[in-house]
mmCIF file of C-alpha atoms in Angstrom:
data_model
loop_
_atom_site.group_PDB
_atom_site.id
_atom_site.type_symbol
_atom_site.label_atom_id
_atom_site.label_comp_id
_atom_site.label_asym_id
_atom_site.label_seq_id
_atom_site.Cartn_x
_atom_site.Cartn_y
_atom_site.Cartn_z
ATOM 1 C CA UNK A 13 97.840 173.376 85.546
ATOM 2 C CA UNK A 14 101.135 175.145 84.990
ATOM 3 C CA UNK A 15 103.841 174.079 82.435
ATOM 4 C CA UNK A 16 106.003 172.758 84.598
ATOM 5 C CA UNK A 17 103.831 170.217 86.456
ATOM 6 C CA UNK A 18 102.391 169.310 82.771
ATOM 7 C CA UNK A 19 105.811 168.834 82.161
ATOM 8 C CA UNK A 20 106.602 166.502 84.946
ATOM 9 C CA UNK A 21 103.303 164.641 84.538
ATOM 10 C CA UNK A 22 104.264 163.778 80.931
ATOM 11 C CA UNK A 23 108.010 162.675 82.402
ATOM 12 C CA UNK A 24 106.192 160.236 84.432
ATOM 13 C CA UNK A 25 103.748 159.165 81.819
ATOM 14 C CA UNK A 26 107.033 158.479 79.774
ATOM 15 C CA UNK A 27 108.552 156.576 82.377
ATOM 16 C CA UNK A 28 106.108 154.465 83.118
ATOM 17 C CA UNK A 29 105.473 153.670 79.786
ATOM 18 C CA UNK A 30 108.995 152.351 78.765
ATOM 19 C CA UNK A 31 108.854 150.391 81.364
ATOM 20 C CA UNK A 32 105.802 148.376 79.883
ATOM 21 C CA UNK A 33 108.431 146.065 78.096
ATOM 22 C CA UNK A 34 109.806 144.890 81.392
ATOM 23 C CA UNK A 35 106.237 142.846 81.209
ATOM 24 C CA UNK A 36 107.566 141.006 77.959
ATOM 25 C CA UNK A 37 110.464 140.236 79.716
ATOM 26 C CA UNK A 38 109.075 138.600 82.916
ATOM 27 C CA UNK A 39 107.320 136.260 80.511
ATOM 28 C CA UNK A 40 110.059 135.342 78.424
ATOM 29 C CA UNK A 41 111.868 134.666 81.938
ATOM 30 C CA UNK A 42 109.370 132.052 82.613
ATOM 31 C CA UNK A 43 108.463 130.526 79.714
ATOM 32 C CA UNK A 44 112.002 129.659 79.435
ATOM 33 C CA UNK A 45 112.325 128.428 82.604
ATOM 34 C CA UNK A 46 109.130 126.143 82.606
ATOM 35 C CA UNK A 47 110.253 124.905 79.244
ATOM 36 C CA UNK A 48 113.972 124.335 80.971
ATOM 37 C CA UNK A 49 111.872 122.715 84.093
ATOM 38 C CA UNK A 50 110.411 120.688 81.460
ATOM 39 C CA UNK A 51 113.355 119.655 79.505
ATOM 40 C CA UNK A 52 115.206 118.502 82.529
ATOM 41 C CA UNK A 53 112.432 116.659 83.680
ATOM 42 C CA UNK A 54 112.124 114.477 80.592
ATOM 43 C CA UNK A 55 116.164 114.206 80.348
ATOM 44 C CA UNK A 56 118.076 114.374 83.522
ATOM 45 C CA UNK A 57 121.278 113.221 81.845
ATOM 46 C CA UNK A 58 121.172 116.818 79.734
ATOM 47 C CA UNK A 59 120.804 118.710 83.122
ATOM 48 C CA UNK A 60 123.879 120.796 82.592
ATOM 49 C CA UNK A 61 123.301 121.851 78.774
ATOM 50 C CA UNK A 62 119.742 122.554 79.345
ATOM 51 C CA UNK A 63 120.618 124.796 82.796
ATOM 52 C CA UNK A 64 123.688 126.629 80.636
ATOM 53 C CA UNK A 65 121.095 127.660 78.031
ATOM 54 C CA UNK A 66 118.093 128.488 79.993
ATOM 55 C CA UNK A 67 120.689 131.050 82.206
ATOM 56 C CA UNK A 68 122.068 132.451 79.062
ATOM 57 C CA UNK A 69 118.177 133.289 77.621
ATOM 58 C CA UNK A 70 117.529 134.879 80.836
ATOM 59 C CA UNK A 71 120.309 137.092 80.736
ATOM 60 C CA UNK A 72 119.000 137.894 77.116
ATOM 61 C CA UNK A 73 115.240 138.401 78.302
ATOM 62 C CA UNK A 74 116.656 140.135 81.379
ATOM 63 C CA UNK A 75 118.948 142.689 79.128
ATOM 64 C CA UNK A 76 115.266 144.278 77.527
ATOM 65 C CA UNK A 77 114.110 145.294 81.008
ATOM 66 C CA UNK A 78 116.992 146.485 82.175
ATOM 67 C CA UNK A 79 117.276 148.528 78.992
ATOM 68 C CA UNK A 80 113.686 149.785 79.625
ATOM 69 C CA UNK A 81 114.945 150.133 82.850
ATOM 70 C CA UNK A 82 117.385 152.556 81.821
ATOM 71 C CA UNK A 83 115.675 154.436 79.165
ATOM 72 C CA UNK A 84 112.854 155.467 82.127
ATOM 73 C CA UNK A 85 115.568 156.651 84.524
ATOM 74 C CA UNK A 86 116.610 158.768 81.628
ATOM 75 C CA UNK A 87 113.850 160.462 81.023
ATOM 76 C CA UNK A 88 112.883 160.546 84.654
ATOM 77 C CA UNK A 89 116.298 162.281 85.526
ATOM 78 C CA UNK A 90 117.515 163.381 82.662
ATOM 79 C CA UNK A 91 115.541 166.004 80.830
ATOM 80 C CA UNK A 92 115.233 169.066 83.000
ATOM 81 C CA UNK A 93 112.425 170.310 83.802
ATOM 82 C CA UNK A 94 111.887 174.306 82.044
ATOM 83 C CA UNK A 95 111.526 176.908 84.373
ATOM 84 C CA UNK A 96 108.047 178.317 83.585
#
């Protein structure tokens, strides 16, 4: 195996390892929305509090994949590969 395909297996290693915390975040997503499902069940009268909140701690939970997101296009695209 040449450098340059070690290289680019390691890229892809990388990648696919940052995006292992996009897991976490699909179940923060729903444990926050079956405790939201839950909430509202018990108490329809707080319906629009309990919806408010469980949309902002998706955005939160969605912000850490998208960052992993991010973080594996960068080092997909990124780093060049060296010229072996």
């Amino acid at each position: 195996m040449d450098v340059s395909a070690a290289y680019i297996l390691g890229k892809l290693i990388g990648a696919g390892l940052a995006m292992i915390g996009a897991i976490g975040a699909g179940a923060g997503i729903g444990i926050v929305a079956s405790g939201a499902v839950q909430a509202m069940g018990r108490n329809p009268d707080a319906t629009g509090i309990i919806q408010t909140n469980m949309i902002l701690g998706i955005a939160f939970a969605e912000a850490v994949a998208i960052y992993c997101l991010v973080v594996a296009l960068l080092i997909l695209f990124a780093i060049p590969v060296p010229v072996a």
